[in-house]
Coordinates of C-alpha atoms in Angstrom, one line a residue:
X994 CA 0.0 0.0 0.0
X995 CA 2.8 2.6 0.7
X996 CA 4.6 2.1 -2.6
X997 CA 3.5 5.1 -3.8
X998 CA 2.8 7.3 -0.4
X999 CA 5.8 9.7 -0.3
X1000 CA 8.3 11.3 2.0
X1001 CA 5.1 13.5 3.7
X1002 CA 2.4 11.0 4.2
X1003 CA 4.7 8.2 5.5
X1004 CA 6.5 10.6 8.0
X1005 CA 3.1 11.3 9.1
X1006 CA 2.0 7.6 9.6
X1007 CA 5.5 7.1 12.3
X1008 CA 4.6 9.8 13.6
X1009 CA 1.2 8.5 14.2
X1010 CA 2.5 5.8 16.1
X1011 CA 4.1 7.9 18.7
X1012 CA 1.0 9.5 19.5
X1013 CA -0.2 6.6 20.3
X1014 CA 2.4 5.0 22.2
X1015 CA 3.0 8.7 24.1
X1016 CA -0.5 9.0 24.9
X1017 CA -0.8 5.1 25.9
X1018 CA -3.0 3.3 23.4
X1019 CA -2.6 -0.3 21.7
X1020 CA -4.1 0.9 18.7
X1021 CA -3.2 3.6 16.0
X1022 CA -6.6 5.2 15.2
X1023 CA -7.7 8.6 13.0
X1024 CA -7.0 10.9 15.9
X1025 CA -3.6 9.6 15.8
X1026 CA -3.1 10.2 12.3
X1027 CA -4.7 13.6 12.4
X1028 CA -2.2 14.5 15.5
X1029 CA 0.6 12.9 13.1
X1030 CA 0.1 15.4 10.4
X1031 CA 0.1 18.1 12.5
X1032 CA 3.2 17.5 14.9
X1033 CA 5.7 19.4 13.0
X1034 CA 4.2 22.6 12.7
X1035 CA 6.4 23.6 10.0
X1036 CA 5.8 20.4 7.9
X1037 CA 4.0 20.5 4.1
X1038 CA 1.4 19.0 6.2
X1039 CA 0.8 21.7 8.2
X1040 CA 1.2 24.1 6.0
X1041 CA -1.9 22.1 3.6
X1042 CA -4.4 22.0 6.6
X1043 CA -3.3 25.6 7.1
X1044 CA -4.4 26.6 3.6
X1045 CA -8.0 25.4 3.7
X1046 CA -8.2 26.9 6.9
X1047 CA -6.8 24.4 9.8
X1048 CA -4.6 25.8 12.1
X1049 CA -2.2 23.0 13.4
X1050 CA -2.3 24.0 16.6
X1051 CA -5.9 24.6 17.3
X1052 CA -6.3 20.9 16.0
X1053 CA -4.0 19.3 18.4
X1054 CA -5.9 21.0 21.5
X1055 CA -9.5 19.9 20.4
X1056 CA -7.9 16.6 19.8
X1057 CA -6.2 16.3 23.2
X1058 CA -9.5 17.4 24.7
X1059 CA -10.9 14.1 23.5
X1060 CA -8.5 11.7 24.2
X1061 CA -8.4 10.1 27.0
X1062 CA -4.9 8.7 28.6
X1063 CA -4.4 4.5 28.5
X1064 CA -2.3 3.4 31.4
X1065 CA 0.2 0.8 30.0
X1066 CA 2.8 2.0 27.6
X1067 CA 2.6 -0.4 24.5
X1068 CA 5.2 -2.5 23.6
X1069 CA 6.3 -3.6 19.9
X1070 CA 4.2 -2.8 16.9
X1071 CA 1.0 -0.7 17.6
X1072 CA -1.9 -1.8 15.0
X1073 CA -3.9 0.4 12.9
X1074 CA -7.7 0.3 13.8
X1075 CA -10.2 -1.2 10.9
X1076 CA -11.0 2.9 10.4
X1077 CA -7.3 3.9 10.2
X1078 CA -6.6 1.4 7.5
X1079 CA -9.3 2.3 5.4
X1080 CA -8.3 5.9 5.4
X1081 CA -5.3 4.8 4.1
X1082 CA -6.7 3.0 1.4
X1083 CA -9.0 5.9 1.1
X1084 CA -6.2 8.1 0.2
X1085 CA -4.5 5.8 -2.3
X1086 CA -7.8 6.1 -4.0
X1087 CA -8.4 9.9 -3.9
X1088 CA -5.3 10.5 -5.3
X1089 CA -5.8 8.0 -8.4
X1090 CA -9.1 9.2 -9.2
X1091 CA -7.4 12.8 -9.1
X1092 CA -5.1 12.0 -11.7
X1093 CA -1.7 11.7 -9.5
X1094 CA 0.9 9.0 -9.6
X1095 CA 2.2 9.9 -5.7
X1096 CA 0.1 9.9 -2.5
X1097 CA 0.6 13.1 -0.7
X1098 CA -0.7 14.6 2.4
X1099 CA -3.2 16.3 0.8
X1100 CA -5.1 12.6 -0.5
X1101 CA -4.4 11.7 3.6
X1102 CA -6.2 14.9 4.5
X1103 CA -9.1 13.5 1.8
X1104 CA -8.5 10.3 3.3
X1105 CA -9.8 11.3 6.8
X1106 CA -12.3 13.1 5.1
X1107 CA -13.4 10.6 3.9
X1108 CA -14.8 8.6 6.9
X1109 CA -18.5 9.3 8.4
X1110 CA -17.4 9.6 11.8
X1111 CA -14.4 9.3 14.2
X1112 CA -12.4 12.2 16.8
X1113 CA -10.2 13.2 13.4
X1114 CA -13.7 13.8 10.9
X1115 CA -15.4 15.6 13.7
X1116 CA -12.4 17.9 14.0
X1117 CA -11.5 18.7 10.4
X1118 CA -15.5 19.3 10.0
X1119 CA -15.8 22.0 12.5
X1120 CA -14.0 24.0 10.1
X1121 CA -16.4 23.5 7.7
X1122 CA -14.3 21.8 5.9
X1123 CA -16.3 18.6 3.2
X1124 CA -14.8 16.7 1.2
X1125 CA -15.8 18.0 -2.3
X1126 CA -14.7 21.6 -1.0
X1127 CA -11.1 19.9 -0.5
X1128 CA -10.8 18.0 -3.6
X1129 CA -11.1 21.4 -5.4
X1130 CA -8.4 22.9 -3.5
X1131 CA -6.3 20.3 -4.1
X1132 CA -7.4 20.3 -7.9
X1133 CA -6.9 24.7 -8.1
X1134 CA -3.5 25.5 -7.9
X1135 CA -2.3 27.7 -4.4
X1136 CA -0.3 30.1 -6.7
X1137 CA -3.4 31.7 -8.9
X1138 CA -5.0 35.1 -9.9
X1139 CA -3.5 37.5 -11.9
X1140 CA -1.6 39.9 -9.9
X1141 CA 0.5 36.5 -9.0
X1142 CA 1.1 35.3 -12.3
X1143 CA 1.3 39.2 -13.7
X1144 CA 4.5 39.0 -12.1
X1145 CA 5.8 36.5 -14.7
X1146 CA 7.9 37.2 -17.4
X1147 CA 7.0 36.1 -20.9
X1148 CA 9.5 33.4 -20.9
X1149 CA 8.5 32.2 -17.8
X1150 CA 4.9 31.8 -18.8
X1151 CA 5.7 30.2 -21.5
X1152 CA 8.4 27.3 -19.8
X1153 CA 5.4 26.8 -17.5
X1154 CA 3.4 26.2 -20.5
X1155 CA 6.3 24.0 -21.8
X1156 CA 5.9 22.1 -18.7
X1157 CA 2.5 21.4 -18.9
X1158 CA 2.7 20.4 -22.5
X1159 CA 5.4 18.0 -21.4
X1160 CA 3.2 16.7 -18.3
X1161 CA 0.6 16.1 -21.7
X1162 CA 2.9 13.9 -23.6
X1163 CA 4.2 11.8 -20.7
X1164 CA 0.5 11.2 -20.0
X1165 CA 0.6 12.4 -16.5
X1166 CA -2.4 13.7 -15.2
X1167 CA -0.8 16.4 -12.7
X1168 CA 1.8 19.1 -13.3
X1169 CA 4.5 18.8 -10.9
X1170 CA 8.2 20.1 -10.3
X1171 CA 9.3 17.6 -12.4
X1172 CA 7.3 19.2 -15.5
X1173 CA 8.6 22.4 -14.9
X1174 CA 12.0 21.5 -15.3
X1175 CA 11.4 20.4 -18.6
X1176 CA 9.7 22.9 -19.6
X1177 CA 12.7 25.3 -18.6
X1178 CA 14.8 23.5 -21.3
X1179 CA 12.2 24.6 -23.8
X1180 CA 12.8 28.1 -23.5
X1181 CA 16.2 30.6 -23.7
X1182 CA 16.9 32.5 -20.0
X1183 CA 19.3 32.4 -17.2
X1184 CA 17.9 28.9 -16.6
X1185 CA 18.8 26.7 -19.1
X1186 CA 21.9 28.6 -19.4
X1187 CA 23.2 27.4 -16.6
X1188 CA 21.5 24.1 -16.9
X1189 CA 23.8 23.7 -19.7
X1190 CA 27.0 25.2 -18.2
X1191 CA 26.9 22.2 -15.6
X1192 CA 26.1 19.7 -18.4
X1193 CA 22.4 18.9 -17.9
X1194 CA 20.4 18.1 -21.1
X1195 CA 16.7 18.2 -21.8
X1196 CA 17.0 14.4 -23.3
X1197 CA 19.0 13.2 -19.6
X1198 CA 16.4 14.9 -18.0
X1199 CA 13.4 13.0 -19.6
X1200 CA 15.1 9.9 -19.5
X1201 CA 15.5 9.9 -15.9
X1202 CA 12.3 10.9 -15.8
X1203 CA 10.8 8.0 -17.9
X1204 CA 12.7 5.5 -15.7
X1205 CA 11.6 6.7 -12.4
X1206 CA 7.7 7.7 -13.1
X1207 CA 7.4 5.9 -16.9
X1208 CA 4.4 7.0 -19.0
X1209 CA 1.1 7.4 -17.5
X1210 CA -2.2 5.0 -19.4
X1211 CA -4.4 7.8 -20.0
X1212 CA -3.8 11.1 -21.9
X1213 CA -5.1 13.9 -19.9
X1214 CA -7.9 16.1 -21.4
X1215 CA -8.8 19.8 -20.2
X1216 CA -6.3 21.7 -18.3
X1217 CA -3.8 20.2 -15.7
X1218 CA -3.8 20.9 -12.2
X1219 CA -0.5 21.7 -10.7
X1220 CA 0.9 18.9 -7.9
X1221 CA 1.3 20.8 -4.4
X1222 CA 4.7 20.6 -4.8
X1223 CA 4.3 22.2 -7.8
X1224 CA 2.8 25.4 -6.0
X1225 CA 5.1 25.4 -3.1
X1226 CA 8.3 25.7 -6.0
X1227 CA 6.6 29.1 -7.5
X1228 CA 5.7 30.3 -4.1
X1229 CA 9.4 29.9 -3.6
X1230 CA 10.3 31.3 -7.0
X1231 CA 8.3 34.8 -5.9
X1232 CA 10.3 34.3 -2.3
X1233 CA 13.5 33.9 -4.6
X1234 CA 12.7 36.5 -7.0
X1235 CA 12.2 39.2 -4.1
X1236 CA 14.9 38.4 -1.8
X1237 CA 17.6 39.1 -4.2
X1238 CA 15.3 42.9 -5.3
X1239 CA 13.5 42.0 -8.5
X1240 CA 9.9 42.8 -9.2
X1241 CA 9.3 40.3 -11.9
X1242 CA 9.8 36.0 -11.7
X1243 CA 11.6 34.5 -14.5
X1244 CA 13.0 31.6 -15.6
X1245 CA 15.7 31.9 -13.2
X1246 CA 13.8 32.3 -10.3
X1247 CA 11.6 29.0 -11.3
X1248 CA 14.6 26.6 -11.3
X1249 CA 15.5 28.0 -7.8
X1250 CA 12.3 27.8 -6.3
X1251 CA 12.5 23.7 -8.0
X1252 CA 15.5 23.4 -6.1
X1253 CA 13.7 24.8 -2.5
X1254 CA 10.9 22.4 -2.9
X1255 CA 13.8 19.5 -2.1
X1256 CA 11.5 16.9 -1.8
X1257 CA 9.8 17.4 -5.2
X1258 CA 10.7 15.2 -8.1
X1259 CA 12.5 17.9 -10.0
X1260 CA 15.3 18.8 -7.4
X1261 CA 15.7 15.1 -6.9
X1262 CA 16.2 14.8 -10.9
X1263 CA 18.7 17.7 -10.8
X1264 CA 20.6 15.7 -7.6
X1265 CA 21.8 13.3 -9.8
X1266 CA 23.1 15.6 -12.4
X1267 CA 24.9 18.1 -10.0
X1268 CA 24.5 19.2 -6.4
X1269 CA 22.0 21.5 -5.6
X1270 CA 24.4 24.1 -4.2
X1271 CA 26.1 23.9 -7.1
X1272 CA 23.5 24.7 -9.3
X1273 CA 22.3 27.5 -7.5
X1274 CA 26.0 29.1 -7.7
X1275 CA 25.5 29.4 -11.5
X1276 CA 22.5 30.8 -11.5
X1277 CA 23.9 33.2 -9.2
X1278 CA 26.8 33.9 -10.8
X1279 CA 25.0 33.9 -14.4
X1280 CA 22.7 36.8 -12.7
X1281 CA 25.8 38.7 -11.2
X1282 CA 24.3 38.9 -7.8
X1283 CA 26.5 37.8 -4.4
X1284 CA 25.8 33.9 -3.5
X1285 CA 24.7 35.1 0.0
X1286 CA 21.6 36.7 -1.1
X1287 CA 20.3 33.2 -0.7
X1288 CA 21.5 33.3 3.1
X1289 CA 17.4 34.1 4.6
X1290 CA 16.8 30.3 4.0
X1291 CA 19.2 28.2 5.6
X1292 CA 20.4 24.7 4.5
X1293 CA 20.0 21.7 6.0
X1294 CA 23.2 21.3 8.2
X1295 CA 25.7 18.4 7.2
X1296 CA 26.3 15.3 8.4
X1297 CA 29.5 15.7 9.7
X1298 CA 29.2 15.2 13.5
X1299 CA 32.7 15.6 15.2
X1300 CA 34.7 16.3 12.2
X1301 CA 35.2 19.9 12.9
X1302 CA 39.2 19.4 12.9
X1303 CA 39.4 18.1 9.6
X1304 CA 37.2 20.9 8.1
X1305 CA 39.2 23.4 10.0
X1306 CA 42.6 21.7 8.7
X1307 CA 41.2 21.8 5.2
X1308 CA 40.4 25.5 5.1
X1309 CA 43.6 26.2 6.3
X1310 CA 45.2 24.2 3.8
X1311 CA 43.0 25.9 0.4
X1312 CA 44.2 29.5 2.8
X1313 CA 47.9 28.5 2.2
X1314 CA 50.5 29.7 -0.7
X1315 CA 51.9 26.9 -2.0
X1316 CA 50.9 23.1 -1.3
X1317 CA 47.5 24.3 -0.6
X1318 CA 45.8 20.7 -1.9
X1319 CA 44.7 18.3 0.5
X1320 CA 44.5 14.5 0.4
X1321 CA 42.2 13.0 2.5
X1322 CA 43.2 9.8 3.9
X1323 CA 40.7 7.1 5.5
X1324 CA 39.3 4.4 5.1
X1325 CA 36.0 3.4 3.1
X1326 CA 33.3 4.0 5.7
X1327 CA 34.6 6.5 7.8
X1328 CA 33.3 9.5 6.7
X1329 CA 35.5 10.9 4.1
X1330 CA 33.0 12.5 1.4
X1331 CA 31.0 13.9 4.2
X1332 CA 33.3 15.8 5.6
X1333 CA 34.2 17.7 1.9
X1334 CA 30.0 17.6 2.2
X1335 CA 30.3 19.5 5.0
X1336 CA 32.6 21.9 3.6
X1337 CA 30.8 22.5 0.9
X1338 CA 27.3 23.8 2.8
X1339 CA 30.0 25.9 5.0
X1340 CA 30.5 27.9 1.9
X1341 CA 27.1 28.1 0.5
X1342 CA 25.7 29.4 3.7
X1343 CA 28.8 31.8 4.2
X1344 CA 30.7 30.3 7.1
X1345 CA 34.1 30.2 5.8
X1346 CA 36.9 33.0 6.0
X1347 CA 36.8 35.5 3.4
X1348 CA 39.7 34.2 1.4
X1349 CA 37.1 30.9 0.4
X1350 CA 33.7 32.7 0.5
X1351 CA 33.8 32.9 -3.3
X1352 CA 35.1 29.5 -3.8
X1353 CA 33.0 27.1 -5.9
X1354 CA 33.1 23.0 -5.1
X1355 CA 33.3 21.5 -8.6
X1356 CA 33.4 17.2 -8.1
X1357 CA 34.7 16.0 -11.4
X1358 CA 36.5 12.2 -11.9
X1359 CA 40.1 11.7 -12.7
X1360 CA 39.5 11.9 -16.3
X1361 CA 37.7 15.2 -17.2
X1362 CA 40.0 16.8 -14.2
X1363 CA 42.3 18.3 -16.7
X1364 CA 39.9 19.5 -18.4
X1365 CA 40.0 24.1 -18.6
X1366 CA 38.2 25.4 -15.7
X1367 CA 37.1 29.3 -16.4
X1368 CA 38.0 30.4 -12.8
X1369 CA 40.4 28.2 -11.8
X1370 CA 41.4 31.0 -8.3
X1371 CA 38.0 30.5 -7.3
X1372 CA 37.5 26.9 -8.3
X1373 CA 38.1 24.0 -6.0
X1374 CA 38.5 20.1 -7.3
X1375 CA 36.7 17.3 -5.6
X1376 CA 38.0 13.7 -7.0
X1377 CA 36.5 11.3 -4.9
X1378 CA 37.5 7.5 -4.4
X1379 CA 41.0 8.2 -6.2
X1380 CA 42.8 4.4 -6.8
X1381 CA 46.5 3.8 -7.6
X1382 CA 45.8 4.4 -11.6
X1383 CA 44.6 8.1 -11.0
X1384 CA 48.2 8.9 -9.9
X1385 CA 49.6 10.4 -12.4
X1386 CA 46.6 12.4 -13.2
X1387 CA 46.9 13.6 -9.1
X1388 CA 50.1 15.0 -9.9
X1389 CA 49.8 16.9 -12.8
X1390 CA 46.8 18.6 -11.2
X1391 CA 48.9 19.5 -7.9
X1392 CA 51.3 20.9 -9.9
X1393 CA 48.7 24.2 -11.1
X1394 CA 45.5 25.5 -10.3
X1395 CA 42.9 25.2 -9.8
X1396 CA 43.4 23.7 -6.2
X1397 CA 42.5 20.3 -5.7
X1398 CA 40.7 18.2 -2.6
X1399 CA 41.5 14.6 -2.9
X1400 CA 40.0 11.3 -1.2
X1401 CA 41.9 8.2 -1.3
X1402 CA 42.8 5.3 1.6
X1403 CA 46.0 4.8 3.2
X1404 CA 46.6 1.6 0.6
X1405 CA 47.1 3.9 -2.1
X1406 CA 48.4 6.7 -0.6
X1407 CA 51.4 4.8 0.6
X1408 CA 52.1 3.9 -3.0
X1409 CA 52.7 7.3 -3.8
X1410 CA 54.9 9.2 -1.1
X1411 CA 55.7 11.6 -3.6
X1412 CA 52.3 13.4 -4.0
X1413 CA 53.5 14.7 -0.6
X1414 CA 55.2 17.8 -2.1
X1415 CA 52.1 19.2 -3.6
X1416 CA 49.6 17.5 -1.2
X1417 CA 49.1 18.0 2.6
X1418 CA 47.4 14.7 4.3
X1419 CA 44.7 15.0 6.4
X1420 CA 44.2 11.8 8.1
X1421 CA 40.7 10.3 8.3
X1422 CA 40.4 7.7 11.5
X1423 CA 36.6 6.4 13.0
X1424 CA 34.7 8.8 14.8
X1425 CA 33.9 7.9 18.3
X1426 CA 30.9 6.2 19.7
X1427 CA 29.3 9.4 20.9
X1428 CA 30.6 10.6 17.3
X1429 CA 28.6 8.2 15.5
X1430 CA 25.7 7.9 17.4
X1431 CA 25.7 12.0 16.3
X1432 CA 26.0 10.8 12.7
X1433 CA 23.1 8.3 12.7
X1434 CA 21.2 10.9 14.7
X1435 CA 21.1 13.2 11.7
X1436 CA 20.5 9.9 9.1
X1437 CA 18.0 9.4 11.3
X1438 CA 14.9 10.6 9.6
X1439 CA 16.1 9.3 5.8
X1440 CA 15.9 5.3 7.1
X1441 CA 12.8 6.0 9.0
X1442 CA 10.7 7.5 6.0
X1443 CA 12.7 4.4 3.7
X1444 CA 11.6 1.9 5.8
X1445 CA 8.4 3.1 6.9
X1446 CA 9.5 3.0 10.8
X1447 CA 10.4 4.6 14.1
X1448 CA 14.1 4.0 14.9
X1449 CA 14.8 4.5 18.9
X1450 CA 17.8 6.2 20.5
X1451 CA 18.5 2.6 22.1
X1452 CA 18.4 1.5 18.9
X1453 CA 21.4 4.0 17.5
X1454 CA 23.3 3.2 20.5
X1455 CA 23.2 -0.6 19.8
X1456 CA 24.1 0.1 16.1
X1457 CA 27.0 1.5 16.8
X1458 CA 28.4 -0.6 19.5
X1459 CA 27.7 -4.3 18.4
X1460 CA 28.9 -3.1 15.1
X1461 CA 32.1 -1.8 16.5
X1462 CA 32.7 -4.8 18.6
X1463 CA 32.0 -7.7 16.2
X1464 CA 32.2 -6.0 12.6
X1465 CA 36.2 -6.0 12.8
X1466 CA 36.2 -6.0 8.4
X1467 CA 35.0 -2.4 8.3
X1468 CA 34.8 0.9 10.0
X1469 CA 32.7 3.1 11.6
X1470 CA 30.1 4.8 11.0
X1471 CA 29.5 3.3 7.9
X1472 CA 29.3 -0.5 9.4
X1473 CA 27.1 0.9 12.1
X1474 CA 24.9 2.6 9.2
X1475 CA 24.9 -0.1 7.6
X1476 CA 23.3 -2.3 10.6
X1477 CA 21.1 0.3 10.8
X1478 CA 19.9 -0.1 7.4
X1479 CA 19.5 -3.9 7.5
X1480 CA 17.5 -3.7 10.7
X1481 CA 15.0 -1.5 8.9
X1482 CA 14.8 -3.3 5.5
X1483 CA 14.1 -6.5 8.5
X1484 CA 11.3 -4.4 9.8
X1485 CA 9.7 -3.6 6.7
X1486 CA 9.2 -7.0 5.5
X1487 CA 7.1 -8.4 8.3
X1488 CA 3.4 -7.7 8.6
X1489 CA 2.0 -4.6 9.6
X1490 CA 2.1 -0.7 8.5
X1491 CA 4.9 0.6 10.8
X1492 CA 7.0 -0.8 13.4
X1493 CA 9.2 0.3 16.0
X1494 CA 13.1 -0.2 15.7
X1495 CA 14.6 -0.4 18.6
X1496 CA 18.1 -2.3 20.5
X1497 CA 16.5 -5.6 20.8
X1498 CA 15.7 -5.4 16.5
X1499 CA 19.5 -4.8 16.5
X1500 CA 20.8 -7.5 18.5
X1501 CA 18.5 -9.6 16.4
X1502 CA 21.0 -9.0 13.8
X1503 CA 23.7 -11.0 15.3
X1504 CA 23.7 -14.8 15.7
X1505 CA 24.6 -16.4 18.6
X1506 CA 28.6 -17.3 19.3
X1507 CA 29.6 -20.4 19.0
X1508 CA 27.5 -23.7 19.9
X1509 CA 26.7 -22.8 23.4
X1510 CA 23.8 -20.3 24.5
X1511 CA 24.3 -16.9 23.8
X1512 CA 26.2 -14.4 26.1
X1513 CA 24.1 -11.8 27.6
X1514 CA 24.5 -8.4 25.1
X1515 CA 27.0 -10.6 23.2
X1516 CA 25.8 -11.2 19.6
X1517 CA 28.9 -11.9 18.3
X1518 CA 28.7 -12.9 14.5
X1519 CA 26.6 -10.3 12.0
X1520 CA 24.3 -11.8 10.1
X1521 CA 24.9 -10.8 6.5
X1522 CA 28.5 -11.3 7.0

């Protein structure tokens, strides 16, 4: 049922769970999904029930008022009531008859609709809300009227046009994110300028497209409604357009407000073509206009949890005169990508000295390396994963400019001790326990919305230590990610909607040592080893 229920909905369902289990019921009924959507106040949830008229936090209190408390904590998985499941099903089907090949929080909203009574109907309906008033909203696109689309240029009319044209020949039913970036690549601007600068085609585009969503069975007639990521991106295009002073969107504008809506299909396209900061910085420098305009909406921070040495040491290094490359040298696992990662939002956000706050991150491989770069003083090299037969292209790049960040593993870097005079090592070991615990802390939410779970803090802990203790073959955190991972993908495959990971799922993991009975907390042997 959850194939096609994305990042939104399902975040909503765990969280549904712990309402349950924090408020002491055995069961996982529409009030607990209704509190679920409306827990993170700042969530595309919330921000739906607040545009037809739902304040979040008005819902939670008449909820609350009608809940009474159980008085056993449950323990394990928490089943969905006969009512919850069919809201669920109920929202797969809203958003097929609507046209839409996701299920978004909008078709859950629908979906609770949908029942004749229960604590989460009664609620929404004392807004006046019904559900044929709510399928239009979700139909009519958020950004309409003309003094919002009078502030489009021509061009950017027309790529939306593009886009739904596109949408029309794919047979989609819905306009989405994903349809705007195509359309962009139909019309001349900023934005397919720089599309093209970092090597993204209209054809690439498409066919990643086609792979992911493939063609829809039914050609749409009459006008396409736009997906509510869709209306979030322009919303984000006018926010764009006015925080760096101009009175008009255009096609620039659209592709960054694509790339604020993260979670919509067209930034994740654009993610595997180039990374979204990097994108952004052409756009930015295409328009002339300081990167730190963007500053008012911060990133999401990186996942480099106790590596604030090494990013120190490497900023230091790019500072210096001469032999300002750096190799970094660790093993596969410990973190080694993050930590350039990590470097990399530092200077998008403006947290470096002023010597790097107009450098630009460019990853490239070993062989397109030499190829020109137009500012190589204010370019950077990533080359990731560099092996023994990249060596010689390592040197000759060491030996100019643009500088160059390197990662490679002691193996290899022991075979050349002469990439020493124009690099400076920057040793790579395992983060600590406390370290990694950090780390999974922050990879937190990706497994749980993957696997469709809630993943304890007993559960991180247990990760990381039976995988330090009996995993000797690799190296933290990416072994104790890795556990992590496999418990989840465990979960997910028994019965049931969502579960609870917690230590016990971990130590599951880990057969028993040798031919006698286990040792207390000692599962010594991992199981996919």
């Amino acid at each position: 049922m959850f194939e096609r229920f994305i990042e939104g909905p399902r975040r909503a369902v765990i969280l549904a769970q712990e309402e349950a289990r924090e408020h002491n019921h055995n069961w996982i009924g529409t009030e607990h999904m209704l509190l679920g959507l409306v827990r993170e106040g700042e969530s595309l949830a919330a921000e739906f029930l607040a545009s037809i008229g739902v304040p979040a936090a008005e819902v939670r209190d008449q909820v609350e008022r009608t809940l009474t408390r159980g008085t056993k904590t449950p323990s394990g998985h928490i089943p969905f009531t006969s009512a919850a499941k069919q809201v669920l099903e109920d929202a797969d089907r809203e958003s097929t008859e609507l046209g839409m090949h996701h299920v978004g929080v909008e078709h859950l909203v629908l979906g609770l609709l949908c029942e004749r009574d229960g604590i989460a109907t009664r609620v929404l309906g004392s807004y006046g809300l019904d559900l044929e008033a709510v399928r239009k909203r979700v139909r009519k696109p958020a950004v309409s009227g003309s003094e919002f689309f009078g502030r489009f240029t021509d061009l950017a009319r027309q790529a939306l046009m593009e886009g739904q044209e596109s949408a029309r020949k794919l047979n989609h039913n819905h306009l989405g994110t994903e349809h705007i970036l195509l359309g962009l690549f139909a019309v001349e601007g900023v934005a397919v300028t720089a599309l093209h600068n970092l090597g993204i085609s209209h054809d690439a585009v498409r066919e990643q497209l086609l792979r992911t969503a493939g063609f829809g069975t039914k050609p749409p007639t009459g006008s396409i409604p736009f997906t509510v990521r869709a209306k979030k991106a322009l919303e984000m295009a006018l926010k764009d357009a006015l925080t760096l002073g101009h009175n008009y969107i255009g096609t620039e504008h659209l592709l960054l407000g694509l790339m604020r809506e993260s979670e919509g299909a067209g930034a994740q396209l654009l993610r595997g073509f180039a990374p979204q900061e990097q994108v952004r910085g052409e756009v930015i420098r295409l328009l002339a206009a300081p990167a730190p305009a963007l500053a008012p909406v911060p990133e999401p921070p990186p996942v480099v949890v106790g590596r604030e040495p090494e990013i120190q040491r490497i900023m230091q290094i790019l500072m210096r005169k001469s032999r300002n490359n750096a190799l970094l040298v660790g093993e596969e696992g410990t973190g080694r990508t993050s930590i350039v990662s990590g470097l990399a939002q530092r200077i998008a956000q403006g947290g470096v000295p002023a010597g790097l706050a107009e450098v630009r991150l460019r990853a490239v491989d070993a062989t397109t390396a030499g190829d020109a770069v137009e500012d190589p003083d204010r370019t950077v090299l990533f080359l990731d994963d560099v092996r023994p037969g990249d060596a010689d292209a390592l040197r000759a790049l060491g030996r100019g400019k643009p500088r160059v960040i390197a990662v490679t593993d002691p193996g290899t870097c022991a075979e050349f001790p002469d990439l020493a005079a124009h690099f400076q090592v920057v040793p790579v070991g395992e983060p600590t326990h406390d370290e990694t615990v950090g780390i999974l802390k922050q990879l937190r939410r990706d497994y749980e919305a993957h696997h469709q779970v809630t993943i304890t803090d007993d559960a991180l802990d247990a990760a990381v230590a039976l995988s330090a203790r009996h995993i000797t073959d690799r190296v933290l955190p990416g072994k104790a990610v890795e556990v992590l991972d496999e418990a989840g993908a465990r979960m997910r495959m028994t019965d049931g909607a969502d579960r609870t990971v917690d230590a016990r799922h971990i130590a599951e993991l880990f057969a028993d040592r040798g031919t006698g009975e286990p040792a207390v907390d000692d599962r010594s042997i991992w199981a996919m080893s």
